[in-house]
Tab-separated table of C-alpha atoms and ligand atoms in Angstrom:
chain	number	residue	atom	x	y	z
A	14	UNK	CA	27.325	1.798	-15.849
A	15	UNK	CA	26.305	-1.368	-17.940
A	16	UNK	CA	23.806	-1.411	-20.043
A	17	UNK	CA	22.179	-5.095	-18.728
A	18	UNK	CA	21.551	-4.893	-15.277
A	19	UNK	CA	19.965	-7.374	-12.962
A	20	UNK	CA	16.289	-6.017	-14.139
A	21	UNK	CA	17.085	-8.687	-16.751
A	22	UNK	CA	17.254	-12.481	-16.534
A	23	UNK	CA	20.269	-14.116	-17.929
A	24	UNK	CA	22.281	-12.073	-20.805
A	25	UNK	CA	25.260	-11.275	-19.604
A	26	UNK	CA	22.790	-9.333	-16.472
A	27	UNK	CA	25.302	-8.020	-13.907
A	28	UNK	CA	23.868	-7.931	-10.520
A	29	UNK	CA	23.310	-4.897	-8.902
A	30	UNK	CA	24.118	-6.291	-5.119
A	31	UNK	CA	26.823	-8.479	-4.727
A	32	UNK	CA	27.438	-9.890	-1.209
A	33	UNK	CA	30.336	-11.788	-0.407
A	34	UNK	CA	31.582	-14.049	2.273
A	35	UNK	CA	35.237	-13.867	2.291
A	36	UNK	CA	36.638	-17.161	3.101
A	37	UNK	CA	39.724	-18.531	3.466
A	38	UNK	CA	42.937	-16.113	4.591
A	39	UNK	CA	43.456	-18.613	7.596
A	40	UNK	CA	43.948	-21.895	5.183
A	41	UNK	CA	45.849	-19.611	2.380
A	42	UNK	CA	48.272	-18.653	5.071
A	43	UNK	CA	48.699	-22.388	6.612
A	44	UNK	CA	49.285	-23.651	3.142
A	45	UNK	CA	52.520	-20.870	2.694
A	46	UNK	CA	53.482	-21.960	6.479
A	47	UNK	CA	52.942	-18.157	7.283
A	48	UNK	CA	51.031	-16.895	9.958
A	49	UNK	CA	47.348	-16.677	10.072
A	50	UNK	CA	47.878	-12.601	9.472
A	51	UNK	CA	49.724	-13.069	6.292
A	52	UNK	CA	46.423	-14.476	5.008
A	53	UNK	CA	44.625	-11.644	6.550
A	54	UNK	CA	46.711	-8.855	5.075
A	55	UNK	CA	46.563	-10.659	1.469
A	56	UNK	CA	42.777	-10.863	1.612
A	57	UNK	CA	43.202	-6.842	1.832
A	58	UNK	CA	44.519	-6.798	-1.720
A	59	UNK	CA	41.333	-9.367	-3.125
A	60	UNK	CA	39.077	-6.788	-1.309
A	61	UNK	CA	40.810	-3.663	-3.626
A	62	UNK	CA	40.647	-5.939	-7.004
A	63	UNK	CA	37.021	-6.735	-6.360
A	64	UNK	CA	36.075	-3.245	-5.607
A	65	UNK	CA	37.567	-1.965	-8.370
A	66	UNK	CA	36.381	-4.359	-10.597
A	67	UNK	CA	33.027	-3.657	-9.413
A	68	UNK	CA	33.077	-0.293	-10.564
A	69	UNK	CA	34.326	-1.499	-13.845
A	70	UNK	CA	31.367	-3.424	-14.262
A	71	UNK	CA	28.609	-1.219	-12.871
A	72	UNK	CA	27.565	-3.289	-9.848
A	73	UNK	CA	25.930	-0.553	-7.649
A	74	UNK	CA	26.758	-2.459	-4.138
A	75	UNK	CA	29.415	-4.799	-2.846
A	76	UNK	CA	28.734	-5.751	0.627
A	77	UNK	CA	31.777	-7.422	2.300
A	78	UNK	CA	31.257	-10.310	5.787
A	79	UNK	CA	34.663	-8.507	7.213
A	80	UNK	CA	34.100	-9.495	10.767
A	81	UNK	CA	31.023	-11.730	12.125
A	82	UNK	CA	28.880	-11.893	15.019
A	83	UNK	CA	31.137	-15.237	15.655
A	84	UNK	CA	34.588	-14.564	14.915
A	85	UNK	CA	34.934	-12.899	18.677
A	86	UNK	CA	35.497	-16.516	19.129
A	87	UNK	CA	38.971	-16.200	17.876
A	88	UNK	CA	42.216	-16.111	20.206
A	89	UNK	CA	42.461	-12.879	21.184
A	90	UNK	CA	45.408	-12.034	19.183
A	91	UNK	CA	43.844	-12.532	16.217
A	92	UNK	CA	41.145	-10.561	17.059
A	93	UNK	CA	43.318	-7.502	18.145
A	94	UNK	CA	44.936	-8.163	14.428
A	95	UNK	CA	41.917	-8.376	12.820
A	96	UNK	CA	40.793	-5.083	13.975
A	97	UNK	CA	44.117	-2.922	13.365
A	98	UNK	CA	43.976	-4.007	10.329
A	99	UNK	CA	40.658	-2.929	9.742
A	100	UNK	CA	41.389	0.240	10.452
A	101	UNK	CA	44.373	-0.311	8.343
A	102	UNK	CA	42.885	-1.265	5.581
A	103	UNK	CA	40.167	1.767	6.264
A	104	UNK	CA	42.494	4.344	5.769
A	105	UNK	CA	44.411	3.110	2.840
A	106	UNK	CA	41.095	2.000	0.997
A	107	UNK	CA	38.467	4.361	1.164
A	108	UNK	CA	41.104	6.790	0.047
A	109	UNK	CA	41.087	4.721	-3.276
A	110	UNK	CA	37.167	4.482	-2.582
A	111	UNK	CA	36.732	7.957	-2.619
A	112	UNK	CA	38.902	8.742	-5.511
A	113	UNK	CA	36.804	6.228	-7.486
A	114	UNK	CA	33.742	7.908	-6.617
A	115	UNK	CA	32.307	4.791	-4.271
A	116	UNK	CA	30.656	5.590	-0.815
A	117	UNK	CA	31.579	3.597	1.947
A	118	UNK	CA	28.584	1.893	4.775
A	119	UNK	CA	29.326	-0.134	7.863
A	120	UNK	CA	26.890	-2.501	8.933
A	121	UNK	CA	27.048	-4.538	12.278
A	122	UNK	CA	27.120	-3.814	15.776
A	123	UNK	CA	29.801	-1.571	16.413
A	124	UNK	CA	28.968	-0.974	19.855
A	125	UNK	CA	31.637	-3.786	20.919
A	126	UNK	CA	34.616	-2.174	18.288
A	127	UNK	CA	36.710	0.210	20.054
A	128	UNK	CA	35.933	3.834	19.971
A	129	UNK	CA	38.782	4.797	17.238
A	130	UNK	CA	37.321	2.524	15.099
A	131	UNK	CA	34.279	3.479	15.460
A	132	UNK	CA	35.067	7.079	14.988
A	133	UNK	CA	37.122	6.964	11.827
A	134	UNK	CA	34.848	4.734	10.187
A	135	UNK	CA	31.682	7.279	10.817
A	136	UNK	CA	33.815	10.061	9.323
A	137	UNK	CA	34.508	7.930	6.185
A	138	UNK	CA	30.726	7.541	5.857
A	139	UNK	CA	30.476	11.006	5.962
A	140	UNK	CA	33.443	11.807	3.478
A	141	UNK	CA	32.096	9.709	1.143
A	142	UNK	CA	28.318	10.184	1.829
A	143	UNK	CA	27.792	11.930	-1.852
A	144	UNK	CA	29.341	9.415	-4.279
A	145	UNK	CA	27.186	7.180	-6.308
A	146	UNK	CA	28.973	5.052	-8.156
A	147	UNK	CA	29.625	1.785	-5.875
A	148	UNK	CA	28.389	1.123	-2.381
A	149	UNK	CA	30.431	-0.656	-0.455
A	150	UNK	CA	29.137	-1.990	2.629
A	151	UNK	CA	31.123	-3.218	4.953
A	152	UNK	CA	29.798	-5.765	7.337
A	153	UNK	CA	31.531	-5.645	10.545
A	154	UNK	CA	30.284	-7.518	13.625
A	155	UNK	CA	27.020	-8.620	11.532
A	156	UNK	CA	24.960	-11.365	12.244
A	157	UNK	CA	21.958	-12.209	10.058
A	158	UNK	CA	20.353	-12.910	13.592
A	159	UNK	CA	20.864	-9.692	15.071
A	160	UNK	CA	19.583	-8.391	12.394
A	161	UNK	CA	16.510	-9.342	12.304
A	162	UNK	CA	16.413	-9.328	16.071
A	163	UNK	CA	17.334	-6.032	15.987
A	164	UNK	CA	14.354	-4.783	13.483
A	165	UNK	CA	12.085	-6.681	15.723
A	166	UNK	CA	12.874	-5.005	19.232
A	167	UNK	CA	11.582	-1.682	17.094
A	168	UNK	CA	8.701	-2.997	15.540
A	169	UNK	CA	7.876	-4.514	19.297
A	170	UNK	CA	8.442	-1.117	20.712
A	171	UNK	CA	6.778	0.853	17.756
A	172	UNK	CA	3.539	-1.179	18.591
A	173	UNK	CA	3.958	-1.408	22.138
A	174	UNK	CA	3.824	2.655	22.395
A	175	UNK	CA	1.036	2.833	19.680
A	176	UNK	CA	3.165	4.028	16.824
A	177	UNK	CA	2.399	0.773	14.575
A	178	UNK	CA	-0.328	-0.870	14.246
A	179	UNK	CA	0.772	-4.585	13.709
A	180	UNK	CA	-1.884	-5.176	11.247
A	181	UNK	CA	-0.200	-2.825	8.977
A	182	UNK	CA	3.237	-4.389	9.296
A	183	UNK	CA	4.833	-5.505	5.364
A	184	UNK	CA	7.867	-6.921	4.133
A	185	UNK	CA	8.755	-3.792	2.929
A	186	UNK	CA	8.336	-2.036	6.291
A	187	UNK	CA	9.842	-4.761	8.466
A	188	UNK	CA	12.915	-4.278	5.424
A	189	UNK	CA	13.317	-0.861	6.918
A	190	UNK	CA	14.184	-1.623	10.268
A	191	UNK	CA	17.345	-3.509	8.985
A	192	UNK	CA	20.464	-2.912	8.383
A	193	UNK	CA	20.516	-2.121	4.584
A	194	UNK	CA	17.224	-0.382	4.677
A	195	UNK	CA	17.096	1.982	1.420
A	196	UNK	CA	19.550	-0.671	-0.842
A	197	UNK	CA	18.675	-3.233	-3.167
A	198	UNK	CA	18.527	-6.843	-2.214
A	199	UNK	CA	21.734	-9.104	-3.055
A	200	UNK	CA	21.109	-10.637	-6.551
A	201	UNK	CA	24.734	-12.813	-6.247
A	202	UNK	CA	25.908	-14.140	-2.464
A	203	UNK	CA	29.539	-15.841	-3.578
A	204	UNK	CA	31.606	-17.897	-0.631
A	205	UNK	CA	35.133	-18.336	-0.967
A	206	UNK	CA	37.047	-21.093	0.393
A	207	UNK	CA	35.404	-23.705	0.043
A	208	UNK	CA	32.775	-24.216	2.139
A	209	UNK	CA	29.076	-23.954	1.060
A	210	UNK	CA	27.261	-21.914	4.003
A	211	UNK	CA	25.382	-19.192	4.396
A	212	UNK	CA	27.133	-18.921	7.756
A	213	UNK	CA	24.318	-15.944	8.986
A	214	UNK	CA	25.098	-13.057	6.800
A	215	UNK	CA	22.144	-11.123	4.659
A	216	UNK	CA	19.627	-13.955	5.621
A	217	UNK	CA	16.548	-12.164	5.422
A	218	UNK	CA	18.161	-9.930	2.257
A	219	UNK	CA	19.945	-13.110	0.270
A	220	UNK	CA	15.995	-14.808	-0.037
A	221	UNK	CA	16.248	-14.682	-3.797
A	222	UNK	CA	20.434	-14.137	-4.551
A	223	UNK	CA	21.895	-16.643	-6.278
A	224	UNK	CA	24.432	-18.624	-5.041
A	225	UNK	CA	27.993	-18.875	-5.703
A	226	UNK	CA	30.314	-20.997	-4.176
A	227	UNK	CA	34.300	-21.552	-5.184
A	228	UNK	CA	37.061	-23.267	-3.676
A	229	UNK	CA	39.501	-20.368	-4.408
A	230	UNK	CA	40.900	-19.056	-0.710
A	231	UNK	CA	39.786	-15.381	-0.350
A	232	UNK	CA	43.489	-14.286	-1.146
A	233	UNK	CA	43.630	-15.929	-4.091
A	234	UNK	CA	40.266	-14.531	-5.385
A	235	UNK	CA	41.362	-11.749	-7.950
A	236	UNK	CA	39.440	-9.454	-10.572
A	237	UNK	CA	39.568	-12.642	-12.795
A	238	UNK	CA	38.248	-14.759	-10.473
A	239	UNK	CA	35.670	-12.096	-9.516
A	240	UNK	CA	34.928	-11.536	-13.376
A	241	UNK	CA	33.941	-15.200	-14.014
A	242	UNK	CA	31.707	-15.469	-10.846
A	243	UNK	CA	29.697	-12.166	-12.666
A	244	UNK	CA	29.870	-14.064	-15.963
A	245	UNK	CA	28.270	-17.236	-14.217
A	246	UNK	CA	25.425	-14.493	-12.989
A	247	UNK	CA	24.860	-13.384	-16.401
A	248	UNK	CA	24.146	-16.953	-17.994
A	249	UNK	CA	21.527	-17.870	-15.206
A	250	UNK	CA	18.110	-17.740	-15.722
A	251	UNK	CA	16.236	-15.637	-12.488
A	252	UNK	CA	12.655	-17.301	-12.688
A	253	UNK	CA	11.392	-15.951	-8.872
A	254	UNK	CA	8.909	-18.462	-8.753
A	255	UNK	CA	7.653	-18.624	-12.818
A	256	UNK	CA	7.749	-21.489	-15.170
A	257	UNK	CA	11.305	-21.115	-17.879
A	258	UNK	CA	8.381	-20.654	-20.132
A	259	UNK	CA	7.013	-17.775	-18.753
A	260	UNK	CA	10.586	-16.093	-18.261
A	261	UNK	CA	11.752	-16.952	-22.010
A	262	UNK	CA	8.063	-15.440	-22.931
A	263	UNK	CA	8.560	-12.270	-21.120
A	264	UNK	CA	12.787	-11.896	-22.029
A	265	UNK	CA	14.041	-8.695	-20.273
A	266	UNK	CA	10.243	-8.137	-18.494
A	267	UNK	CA	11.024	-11.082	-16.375
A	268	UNK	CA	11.794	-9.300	-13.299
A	269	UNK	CA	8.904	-7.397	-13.718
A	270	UNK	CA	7.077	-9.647	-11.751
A	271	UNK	CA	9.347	-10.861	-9.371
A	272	UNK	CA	8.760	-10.017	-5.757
A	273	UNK	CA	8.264	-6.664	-5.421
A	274	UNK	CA	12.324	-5.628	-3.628
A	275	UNK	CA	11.722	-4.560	0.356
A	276	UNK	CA	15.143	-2.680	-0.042
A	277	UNK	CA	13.708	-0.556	-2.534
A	278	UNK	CA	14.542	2.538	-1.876
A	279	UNK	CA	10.971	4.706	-2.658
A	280	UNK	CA	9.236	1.724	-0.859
A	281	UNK	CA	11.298	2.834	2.559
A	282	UNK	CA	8.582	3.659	4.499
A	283	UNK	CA	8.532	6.801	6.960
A	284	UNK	CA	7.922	4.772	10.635
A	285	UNK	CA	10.801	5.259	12.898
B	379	FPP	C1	37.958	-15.334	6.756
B	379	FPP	O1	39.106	-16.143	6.632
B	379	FPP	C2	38.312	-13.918	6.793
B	379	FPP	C3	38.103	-13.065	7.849
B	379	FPP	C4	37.464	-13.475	9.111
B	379	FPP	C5	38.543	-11.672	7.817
B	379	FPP	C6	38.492	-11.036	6.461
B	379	FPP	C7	39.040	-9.671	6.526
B	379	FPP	C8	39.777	-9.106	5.561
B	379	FPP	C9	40.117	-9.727	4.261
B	379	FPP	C10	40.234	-7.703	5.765
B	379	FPP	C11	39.015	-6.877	5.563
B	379	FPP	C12	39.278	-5.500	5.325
B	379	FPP	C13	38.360	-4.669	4.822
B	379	FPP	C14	38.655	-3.233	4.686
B	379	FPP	C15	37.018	-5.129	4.401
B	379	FPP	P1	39.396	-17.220	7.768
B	379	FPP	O2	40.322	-16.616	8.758
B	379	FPP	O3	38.116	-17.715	8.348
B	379	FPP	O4	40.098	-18.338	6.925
B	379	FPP	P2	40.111	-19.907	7.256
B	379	FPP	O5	38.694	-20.387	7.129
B	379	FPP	O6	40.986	-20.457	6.183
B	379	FPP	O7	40.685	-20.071	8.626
């Protein structure tokens, strides 16, 4: 584990939750006049180096946009590609995952994925349920929408049938109800490819990440690539809201007062 960690502000921090929109396979592909799935399957190899490096550098969560909310927009062939390989890239992955010591967590709504899917990726959660070294969370079918949408219907319920009383409701309880309930906030969102969106991934989680944004394509976006986006983290100054002056004053207490994290875990609170 490193010794700075994203408690600090600026020198050389590493972030503790890195999110990352994967952009880019598509354009990579088009530019080699292969097909769209050549991109695709490349992108699998950027998803191994960043994990790994990960590790290397003691971030404690990666969380991945594999599949969103949107791309059942696609032609149906990519689609059907898109999800073989996931399960794919599943098998041959959290084999490495394990071995490493990460634990693997799907995020989305997997409802719509077909069963097989659905199956093998519940028993790698549960084959990998009791490592701690990396989290990586895979979202799959996520929408930052749904997400909140989806923490709302059970609040709504909770008080409907007396369980809450919405007077009581926090951000830390709401945080709960979502998706990542129990895991830190996201302290870097990068984007590959180009674009500079937040395209509705971790929008309630991503309120204080910083932002990253590189015109690499996904496939091309290697440990060294990954490295220098962590470096860039590590010479930014985190002021959540204080003057420099106050966050020079205070050095590594900085974060101290920063808003207090919803995801954190001993903050989880007990309603359903
Ligand atoms: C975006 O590129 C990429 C995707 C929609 C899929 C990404 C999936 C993988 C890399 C495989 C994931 C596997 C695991 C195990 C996480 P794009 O198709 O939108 O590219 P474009 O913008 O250039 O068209």
């Amino acid at each position: 584990m490193a010794e700075n960690t994203s408690e600090q502000a600026g020198a050389g921090a590493v972030p503790r939750h890195v999110a990352i929109i994967m952009d880019g396979n598509g354009r990579w592909a088009r530019a080699r006049h292969l097909p769209r799935g050549a991109g695709h399957r490349a992108g699998v190899k950027s998803v191994r180096a960043v994990v790994e490096e990960s590790i290397r550098q003691g971030v404690q969560v990666l969380t991945l946009f594999a599949f969103s909310s949107e791309n059942w927009r696609r032609p149906r062939p990519e689609v059907d590609f898109l999800m073989q390989l996931f399960l794919t890239a599943l098998r041959s992955e959290v084999k490495k995952l394990k071995e490493n010591g990460g634990r693997l967590r799907v995020i989305g709504d997997l409802g719509a994925f077909p069963e097989r899917l659905r199956l093998e990726i519940a028993e790698a959660e549960v084959a990998t349920a009791a490592n701690t070294k990396l989290t990586l969370q895979i979202a799959a079918n996520y929408g930052g929408r749904w997400d909140l949408t989806e923490a709302t219907r059970r609040i709504a319920q909770a008080a409907a049938t007396g369980q809450l009383d919405p007077a009581t409701l926090t951000e830390a309880s709401l945080a709960s109800q979502l998706a990542t309930a129990g895991l830190p906030d996201p302290d870097l969102f990068i984007r590959t490819g180009g674009e500079r969106r937040l395209s509705n991934f971790l929008l309630w989680q991503s309120a204080y990440a910083e932002l990253y944004f590189t015109d690499l394509m996904w496939p091309d976006f290697g440990a060294a690539a990954y490295a220098e986006a962590l470096a860039d983290f590590g010479r930014r100054q985190r002021r959540f809201g204080q003057t420099s002056e106050q966050v020079m004053g205070q050095g590594a207490q900085a974060l101290d007062s920063a808003p207090e994290s919803p995801h954190d875990p001993d903050r989880v609170s007990s309603w359903p």
